[in-house]
Short mmCIF file of C-alpha atoms in Angstrom, two decimals:
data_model
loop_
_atom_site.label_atom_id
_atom_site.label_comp_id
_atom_site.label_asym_id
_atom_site.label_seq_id
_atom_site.Cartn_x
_atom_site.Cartn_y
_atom_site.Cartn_z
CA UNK A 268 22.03 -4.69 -29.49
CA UNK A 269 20.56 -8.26 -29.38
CA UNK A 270 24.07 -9.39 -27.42
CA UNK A 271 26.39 -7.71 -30.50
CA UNK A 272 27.99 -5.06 -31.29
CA UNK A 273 27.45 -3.22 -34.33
CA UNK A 274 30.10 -0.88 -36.09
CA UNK A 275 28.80 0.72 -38.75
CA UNK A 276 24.91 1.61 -40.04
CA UNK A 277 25.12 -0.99 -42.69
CA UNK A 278 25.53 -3.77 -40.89
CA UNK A 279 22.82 -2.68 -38.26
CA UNK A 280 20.88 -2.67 -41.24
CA UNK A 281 21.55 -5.98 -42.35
CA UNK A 282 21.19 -7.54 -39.44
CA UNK A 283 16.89 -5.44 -39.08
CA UNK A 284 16.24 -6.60 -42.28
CA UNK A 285 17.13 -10.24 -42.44
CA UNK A 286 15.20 -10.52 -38.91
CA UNK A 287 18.74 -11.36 -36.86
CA UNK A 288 18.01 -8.23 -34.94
CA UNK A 289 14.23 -7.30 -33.85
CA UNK A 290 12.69 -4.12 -33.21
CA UNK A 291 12.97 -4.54 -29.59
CA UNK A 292 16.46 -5.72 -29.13
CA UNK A 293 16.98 -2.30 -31.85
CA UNK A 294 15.53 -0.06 -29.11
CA UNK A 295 17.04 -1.34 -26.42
CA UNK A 296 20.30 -1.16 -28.31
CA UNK A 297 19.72 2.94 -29.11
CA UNK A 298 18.82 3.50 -25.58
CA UNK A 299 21.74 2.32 -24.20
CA UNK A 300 23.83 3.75 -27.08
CA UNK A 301 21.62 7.39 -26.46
CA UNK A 302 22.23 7.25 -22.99
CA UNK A 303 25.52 7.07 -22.99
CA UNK A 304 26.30 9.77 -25.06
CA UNK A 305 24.38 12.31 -22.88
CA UNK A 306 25.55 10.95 -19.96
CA UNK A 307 28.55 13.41 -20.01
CA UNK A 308 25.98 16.37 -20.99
CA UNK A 309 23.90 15.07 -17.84
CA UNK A 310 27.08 15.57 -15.61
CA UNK A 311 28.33 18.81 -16.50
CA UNK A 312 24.83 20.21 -16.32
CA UNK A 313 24.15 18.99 -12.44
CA UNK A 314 28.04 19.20 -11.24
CA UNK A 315 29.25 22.69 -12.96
CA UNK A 316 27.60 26.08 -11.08
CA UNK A 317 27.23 27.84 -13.98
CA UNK A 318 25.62 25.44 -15.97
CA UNK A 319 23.21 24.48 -13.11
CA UNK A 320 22.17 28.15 -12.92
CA UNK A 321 21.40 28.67 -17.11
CA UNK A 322 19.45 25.11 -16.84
CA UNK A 323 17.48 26.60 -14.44
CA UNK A 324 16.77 29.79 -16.17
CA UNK A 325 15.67 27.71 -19.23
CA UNK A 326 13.60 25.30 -17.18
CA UNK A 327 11.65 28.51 -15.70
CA UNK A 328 11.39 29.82 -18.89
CA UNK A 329 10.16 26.63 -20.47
CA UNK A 330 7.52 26.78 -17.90
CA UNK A 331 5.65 29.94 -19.09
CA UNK A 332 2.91 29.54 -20.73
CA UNK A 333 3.35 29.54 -25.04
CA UNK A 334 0.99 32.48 -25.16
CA UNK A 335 3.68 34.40 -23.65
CA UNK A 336 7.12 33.22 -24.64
CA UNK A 337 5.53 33.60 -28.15
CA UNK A 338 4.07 36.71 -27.54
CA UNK A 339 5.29 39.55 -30.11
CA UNK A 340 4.65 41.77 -27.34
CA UNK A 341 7.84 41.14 -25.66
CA UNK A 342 9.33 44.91 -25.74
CA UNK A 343 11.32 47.41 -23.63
CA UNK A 344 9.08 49.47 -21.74
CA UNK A 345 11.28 52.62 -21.86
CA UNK A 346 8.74 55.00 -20.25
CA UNK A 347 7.27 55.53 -16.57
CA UNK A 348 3.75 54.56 -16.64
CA UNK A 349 3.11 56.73 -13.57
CA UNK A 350 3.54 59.47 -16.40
CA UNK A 351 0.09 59.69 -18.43
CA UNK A 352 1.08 61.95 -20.78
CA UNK A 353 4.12 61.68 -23.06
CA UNK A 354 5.68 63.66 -25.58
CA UNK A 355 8.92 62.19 -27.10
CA UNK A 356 11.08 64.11 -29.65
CA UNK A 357 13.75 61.87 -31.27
CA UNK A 358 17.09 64.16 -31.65
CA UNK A 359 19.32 63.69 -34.42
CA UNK A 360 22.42 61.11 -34.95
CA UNK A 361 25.20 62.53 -33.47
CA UNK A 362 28.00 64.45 -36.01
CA UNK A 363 30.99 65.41 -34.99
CA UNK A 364 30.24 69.22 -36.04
CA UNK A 365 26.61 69.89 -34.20
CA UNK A 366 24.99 72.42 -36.38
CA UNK A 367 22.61 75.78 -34.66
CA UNK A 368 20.02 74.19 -37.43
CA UNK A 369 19.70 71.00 -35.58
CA UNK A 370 19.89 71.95 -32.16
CA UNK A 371 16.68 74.59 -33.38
CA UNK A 372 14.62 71.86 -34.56
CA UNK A 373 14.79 70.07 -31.89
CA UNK A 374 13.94 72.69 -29.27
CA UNK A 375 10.95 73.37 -31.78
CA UNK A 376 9.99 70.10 -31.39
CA UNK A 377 10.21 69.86 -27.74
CA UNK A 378 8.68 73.44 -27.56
CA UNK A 379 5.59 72.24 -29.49
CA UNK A 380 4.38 69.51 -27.37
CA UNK A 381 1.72 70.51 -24.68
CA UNK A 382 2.66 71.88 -21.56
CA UNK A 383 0.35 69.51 -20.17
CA UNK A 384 2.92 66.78 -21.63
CA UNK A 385 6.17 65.65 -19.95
CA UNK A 386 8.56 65.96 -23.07
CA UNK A 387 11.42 62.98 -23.11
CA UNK A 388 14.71 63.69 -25.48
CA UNK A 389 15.66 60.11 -27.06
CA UNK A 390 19.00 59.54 -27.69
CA UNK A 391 19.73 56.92 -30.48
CA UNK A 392 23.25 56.76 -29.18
CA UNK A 393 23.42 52.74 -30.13
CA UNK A 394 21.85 53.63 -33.27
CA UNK A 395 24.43 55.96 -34.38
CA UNK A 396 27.01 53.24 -33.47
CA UNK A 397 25.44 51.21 -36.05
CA UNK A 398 25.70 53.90 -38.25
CA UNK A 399 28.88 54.44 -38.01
CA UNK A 400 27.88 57.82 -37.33
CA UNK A 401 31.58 58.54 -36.01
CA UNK A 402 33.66 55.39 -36.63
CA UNK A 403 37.12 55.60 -37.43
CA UNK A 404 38.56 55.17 -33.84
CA UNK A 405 41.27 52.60 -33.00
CA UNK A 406 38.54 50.27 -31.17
CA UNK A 407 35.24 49.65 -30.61
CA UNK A 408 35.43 51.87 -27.41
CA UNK A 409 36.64 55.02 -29.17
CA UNK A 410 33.79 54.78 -31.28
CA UNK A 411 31.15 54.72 -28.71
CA UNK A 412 33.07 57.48 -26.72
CA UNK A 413 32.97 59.31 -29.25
CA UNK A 414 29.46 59.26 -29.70
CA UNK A 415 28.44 59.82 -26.19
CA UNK A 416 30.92 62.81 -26.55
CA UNK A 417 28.87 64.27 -29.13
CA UNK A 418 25.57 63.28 -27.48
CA UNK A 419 26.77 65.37 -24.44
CA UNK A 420 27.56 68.66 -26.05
CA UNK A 421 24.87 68.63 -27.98
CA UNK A 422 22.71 68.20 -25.01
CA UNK A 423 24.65 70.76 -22.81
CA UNK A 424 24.28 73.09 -25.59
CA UNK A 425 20.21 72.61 -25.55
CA UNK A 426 20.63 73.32 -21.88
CA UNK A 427 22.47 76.55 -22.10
CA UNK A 428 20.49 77.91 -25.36
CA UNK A 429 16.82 76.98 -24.00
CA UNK A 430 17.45 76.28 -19.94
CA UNK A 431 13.80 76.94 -19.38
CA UNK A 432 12.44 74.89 -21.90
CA UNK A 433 15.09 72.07 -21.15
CA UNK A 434 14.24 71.71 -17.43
CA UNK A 435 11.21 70.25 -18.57
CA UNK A 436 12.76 67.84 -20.70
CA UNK A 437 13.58 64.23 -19.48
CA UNK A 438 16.72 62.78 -21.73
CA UNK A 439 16.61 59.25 -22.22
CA UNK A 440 19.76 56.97 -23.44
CA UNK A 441 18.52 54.46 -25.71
CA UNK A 442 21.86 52.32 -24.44
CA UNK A 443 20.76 53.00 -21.27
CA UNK A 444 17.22 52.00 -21.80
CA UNK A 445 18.00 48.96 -23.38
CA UNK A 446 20.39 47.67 -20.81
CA UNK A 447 16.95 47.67 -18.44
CA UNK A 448 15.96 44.85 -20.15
CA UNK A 449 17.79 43.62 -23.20
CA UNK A 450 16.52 40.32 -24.01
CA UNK A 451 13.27 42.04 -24.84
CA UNK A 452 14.31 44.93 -26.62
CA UNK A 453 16.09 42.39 -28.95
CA UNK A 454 13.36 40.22 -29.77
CA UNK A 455 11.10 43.21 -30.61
CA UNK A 456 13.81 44.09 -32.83
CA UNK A 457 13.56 40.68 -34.42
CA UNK A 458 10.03 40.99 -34.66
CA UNK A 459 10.19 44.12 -36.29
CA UNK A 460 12.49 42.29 -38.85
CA UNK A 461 10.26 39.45 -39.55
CA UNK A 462 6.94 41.73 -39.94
CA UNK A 463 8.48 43.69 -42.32
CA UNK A 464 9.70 43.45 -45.80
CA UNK A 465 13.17 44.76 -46.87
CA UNK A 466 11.90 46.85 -49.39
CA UNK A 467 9.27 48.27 -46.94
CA UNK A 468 12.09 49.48 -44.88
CA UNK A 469 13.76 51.20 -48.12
CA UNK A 470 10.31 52.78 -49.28
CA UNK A 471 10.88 55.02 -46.44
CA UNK A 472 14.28 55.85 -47.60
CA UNK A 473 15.70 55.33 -50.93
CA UNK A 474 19.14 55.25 -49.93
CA UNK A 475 18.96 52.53 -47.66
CA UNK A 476 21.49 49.90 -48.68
CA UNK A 477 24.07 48.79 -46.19
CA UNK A 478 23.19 46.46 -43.31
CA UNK A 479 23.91 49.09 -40.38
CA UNK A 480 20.67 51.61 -42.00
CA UNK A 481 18.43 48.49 -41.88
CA UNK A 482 19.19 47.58 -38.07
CA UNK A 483 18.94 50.84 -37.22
CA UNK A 484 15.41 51.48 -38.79
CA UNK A 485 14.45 48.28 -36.83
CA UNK A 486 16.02 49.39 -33.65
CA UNK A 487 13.84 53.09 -34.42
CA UNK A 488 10.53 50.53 -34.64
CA UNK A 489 11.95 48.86 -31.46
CA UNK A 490 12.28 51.97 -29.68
CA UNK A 491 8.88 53.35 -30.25
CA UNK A 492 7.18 49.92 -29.51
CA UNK A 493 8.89 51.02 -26.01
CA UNK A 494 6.87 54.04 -25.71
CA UNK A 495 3.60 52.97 -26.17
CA UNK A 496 1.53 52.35 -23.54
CA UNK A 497 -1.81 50.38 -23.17
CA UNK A 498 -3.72 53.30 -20.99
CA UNK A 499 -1.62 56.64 -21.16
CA UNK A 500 -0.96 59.14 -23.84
CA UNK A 501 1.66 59.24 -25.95
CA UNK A 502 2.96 61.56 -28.83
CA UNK A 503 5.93 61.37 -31.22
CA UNK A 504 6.87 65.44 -32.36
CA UNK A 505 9.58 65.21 -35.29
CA UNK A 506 10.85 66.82 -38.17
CA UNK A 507 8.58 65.91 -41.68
CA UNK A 508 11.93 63.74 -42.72
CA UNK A 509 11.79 61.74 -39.70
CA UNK A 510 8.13 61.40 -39.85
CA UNK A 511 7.60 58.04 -42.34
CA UNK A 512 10.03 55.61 -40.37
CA UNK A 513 8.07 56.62 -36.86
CA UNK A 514 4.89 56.11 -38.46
CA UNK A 515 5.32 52.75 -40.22
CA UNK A 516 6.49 51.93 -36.57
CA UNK A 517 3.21 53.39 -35.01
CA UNK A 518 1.11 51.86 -37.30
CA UNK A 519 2.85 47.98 -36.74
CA UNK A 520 1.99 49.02 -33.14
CA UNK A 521 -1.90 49.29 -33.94
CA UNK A 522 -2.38 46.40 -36.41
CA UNK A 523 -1.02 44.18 -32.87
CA UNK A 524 -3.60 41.93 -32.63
CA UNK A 525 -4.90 41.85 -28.79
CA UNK A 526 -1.85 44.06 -27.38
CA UNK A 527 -4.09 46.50 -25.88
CA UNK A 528 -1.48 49.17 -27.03
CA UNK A 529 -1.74 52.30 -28.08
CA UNK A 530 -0.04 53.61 -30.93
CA UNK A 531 1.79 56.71 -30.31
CA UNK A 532 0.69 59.86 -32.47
CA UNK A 533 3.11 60.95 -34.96
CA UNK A 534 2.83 64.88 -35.35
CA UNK A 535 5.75 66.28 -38.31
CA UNK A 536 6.89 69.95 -38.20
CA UNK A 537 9.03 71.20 -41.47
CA UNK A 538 12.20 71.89 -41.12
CA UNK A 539 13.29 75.42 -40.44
CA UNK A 540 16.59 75.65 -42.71
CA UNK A 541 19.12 77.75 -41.61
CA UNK A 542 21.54 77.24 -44.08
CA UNK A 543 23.44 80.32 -44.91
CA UNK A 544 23.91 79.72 -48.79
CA UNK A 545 21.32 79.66 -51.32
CA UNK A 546 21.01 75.90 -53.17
CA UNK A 547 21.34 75.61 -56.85
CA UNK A 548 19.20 76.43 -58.76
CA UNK A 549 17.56 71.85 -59.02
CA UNK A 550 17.36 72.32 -55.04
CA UNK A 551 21.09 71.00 -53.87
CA UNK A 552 23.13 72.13 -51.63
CA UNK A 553 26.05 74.16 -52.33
CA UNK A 554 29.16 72.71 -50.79
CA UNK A 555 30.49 75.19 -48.26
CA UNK A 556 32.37 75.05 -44.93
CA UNK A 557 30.75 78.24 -44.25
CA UNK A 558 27.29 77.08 -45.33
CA UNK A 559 26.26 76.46 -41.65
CA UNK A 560 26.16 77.55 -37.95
CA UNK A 561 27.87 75.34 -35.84
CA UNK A 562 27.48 75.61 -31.79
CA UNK A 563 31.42 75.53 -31.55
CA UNK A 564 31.53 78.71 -33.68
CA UNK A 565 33.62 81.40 -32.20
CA UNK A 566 33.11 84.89 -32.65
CA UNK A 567 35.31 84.95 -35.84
CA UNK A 568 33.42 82.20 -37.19
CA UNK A 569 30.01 83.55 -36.71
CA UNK A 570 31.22 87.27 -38.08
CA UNK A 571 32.29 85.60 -41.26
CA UNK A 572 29.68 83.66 -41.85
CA UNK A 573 27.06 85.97 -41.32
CA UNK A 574 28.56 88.44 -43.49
CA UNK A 575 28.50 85.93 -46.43
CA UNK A 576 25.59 84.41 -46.11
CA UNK A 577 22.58 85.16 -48.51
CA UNK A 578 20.06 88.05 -48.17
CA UNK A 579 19.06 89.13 -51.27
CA UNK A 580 17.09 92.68 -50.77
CA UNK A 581 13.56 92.11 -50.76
CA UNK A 582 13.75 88.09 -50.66
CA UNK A 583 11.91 87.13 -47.59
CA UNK A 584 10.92 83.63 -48.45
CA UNK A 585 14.67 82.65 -48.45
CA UNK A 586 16.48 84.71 -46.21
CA UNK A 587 18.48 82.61 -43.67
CA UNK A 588 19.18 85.57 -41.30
CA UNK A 589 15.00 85.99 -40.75
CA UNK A 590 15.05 82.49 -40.42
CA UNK A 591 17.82 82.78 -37.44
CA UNK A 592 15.89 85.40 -35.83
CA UNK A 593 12.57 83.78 -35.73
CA UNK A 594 13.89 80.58 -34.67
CA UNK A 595 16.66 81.09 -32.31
CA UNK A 596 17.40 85.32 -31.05
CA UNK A 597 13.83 86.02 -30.87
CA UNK A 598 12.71 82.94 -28.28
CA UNK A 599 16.30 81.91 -26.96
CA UNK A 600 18.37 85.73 -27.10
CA UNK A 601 18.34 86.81 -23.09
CA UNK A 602 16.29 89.83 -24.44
CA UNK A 603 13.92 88.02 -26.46
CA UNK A 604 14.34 90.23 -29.20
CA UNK A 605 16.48 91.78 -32.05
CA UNK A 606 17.84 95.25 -31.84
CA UNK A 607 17.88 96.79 -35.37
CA UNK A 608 20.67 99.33 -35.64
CA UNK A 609 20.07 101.76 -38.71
CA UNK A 610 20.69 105.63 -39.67
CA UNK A 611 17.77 107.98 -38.55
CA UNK A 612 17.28 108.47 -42.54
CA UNK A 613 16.39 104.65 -42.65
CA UNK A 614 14.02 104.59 -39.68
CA UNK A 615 16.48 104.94 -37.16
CA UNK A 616 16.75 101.75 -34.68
CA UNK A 617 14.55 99.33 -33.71
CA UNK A 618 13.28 96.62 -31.45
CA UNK A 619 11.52 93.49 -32.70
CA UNK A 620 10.43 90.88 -30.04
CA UNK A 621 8.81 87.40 -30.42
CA UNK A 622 5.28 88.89 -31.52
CA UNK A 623 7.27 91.30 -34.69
CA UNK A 624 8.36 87.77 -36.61
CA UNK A 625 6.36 88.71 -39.15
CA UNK A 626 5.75 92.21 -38.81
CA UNK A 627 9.95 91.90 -40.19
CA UNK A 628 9.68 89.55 -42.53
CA UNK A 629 6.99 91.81 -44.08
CA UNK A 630 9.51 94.82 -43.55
CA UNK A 631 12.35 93.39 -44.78
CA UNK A 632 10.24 92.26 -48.42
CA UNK A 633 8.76 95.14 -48.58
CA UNK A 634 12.57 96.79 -48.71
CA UNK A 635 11.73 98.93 -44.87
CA UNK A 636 15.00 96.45 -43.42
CA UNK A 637 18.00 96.07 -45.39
CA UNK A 638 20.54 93.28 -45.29
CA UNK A 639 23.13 95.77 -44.76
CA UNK A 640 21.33 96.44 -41.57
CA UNK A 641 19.51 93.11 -40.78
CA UNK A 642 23.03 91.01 -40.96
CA UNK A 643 25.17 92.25 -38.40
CA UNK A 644 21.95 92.85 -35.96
CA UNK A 645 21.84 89.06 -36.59
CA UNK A 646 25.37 88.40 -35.72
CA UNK A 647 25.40 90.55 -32.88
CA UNK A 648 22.52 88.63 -31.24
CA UNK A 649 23.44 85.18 -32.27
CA UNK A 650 27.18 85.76 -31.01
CA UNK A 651 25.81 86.24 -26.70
CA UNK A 652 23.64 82.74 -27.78
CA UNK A 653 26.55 80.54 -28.76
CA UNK A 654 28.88 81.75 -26.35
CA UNK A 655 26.45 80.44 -23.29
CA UNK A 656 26.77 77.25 -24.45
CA UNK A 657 30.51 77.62 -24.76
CA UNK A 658 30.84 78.54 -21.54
CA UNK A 659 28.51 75.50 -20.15
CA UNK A 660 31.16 73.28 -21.97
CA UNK A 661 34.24 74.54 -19.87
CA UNK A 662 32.37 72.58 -17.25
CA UNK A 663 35.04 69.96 -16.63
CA UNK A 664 33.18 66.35 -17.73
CA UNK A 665 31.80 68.57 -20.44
CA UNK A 666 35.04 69.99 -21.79
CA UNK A 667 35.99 66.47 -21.97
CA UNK A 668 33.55 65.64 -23.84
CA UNK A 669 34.24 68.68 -26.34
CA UNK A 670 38.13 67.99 -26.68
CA UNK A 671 36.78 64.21 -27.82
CA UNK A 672 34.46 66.25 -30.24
CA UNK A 673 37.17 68.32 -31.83
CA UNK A 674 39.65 65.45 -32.17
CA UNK A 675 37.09 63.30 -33.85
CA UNK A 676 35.94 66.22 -36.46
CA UNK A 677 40.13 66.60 -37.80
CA UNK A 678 39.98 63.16 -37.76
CA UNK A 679 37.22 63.05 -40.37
CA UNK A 680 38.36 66.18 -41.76
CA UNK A 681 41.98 64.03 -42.38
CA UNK A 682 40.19 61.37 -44.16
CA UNK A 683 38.02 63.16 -45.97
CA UNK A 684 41.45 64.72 -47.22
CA UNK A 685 43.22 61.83 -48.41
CA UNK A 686 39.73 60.43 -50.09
CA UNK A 687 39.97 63.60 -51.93
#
């Protein structure tokens, strides 16, 4: 600058001050000095490919108007807007042991909605991932495997339990969904983040600590800001537990300033417990292998359990086997209905279809139905149920997917051991 060369700041410095060096021969000095230094950068950007083609990308991007690269609006659109009405039932994370509870709920849910509705199962298969819903594999790889594994047969066994209810039912990958357009899913992600407080997120569930439950409560907000839709319907059907999470998510849809969307409607159904044990007596549940249903039960399994499980004469409001029959043999049995062996003394047999659910729960309070009776009808109905979706997993991608299943639940079942 000014004909010299300068080493260091201080002497540049020295030289301003005291008036050796002016202000222009000081900017003439830095733009030589600047230019020189990007130079290189300049080069690289115009001579290598693949730099040429992200400057471009950023240069169209730049070019946007503010109002939209800004916008919070940028989302995954997840749904066909051709569809104007909606109904989108959120199934659980994936376990390695599917219970007959959860796959219940979930046709409840789906069975609820309107007719008038196309119903969409949502998959939260990257969700579980960051759950670590069923970690533990040697790589990253085995982990997601194993969750599309369980994703699979739990779907298949939907299919084979409800197949008329199912055709109706669009399933939706939220991996898939998000590979569509990724850059936008992410960013509403982020902006769920920054609207929301961290102990917002955890007033919707106490036990919300690690890092994994809070990304995937934004990813859930994420996922429903992909539903919504500025001019069709849409509806959310879940289970009352799931219920606060979607909501705080519909509402940050409707407090959107200008987005012209419409929050979905969150509608909660209570869970219909079919576990087999009774809880203690502050409302916990009694740890027990044999404590559920699972859809990989075998015959053996399902005689055992249902010969344990409680049904205390007389006790209809908790009585898993009425439970079973209203929510599963009665609307998903190929008879639609429970056949009620008993001595002629006792009433002889009977037949109890969709339209008797309560005509037997009053029966069986009012001590007209015994459990000695009520049980095995029970097992002998829910047996014919299970085993269809057994056989739907011998199909060969889907046994696959099973053996993955079973190998993952020893593998839990090993470390649970040595925690132990």
């Amino acid at each position: 600058a000014g004909g010299r060369q300068f080493a260091d700041f201080a002497s540049v410095r020295s030289a301003f001050v005291s008036g050796a060096l002016d202000e222009a021969q000081l900017k003439e000095g830095l733009i030589l000095a600047v230019n020189g230094l990007l130079e290189p950068v300049r080069k690289h950007f115009s001579e290598d490919a693949e730099a040429k083609r992200i400057l471009a990308q950023i240069t169209e991007w730049m070019q946007e108007p503010k109002s939209v690269r800004a916008s919070p609006l940028r989302r995954l659109n997840a749904l066909d807007e051709t569809e104007c009405a909606v109904a989108v039932v959120f199934a659980p994370l994936p376990t390695a042991q599917p219970t007959v509870g959860a796959a219940a709920d979930v046709l409840r849910c789906l069975a609820t909605a309107p007719n008038s509705h196309k119903r969409v199962l949502w998959l939260s298969d990257w969700s579980a991932f960051s759950m670590n819903c069923l970690g533990g594999g040697k790589t990253r790889a085995d982990d997601l495997a194993a969750v599309a594994a369980a994703n699979d047969v739990f779907v298949a066994a939907l299919e084979a339990i409800a197949p008329s209810l199912m055709s109706t039912v669009k399933v939706v990958r939220q991996s898939q969904a998000i590979l569509s357009n990724p850059s936008d899913y992410w960013i509403s992600v982020i902006n769920a983040g920054r609207a929301h407080s961290l102990s917002a997120i955890r007033a919707i569930d106490e036990s919300t600590q690690e890092v994994g439950q809070v990304i995937t409560s934004l990813m859930q907000m994420a996922d429903v800001l992909s539903l919504a839709s500025a001019t069709n319907e849409r509806s959310i059907y879940c289970l009352s537990e799931q219920q606060p999470l979607l909501q705080l998510a519909a509402d940050y849809i409707g407090a959107m300033k200008d987005s012209m969307l419409k929050a979905p409607s969150v509608n909660a159904l209570p869970r219909a417990s079919m576990r087999l044990k009774a809880p203690h007596a502050d409302g916990a549940a009694v740890p027990d292998d044999d404590a559920e249903l699972m859809l990989l039960d075998g015959v053996p399994d399902v005689t055992r359990k249902m010969k344990k499980a409680f049904c205390e004469p007389g006790n209809a409001n908790f009585c898993p086997p009425l439970v079973i029959v209203r929510e599963l043999v009665l609307p998903y049995s190929d008879s639609k209905s429970l056949i009620l062996k008993r001595r002629a003394e006792d009433g002889g047999d009977r037949t109890y279809t969709l339209d008797d659910s309560s005509e037997l729960a009053e029966e069986f309070a009012a001590g007209k139905v015994h459990p000695g009776d009520l049980k095995p009808a029970v097992r002998d109905a829910v047996i014919p149920i299970l085993q269809r979706a057994q056989q739907k997993l011998k199909e060969p991608a889907l046994a696959k997917a099973e053996k993955e299943l079973v190998k993952v639940a020893k593998r839990n079942a090993k470390g649970a051991k040595v925690k132990k």
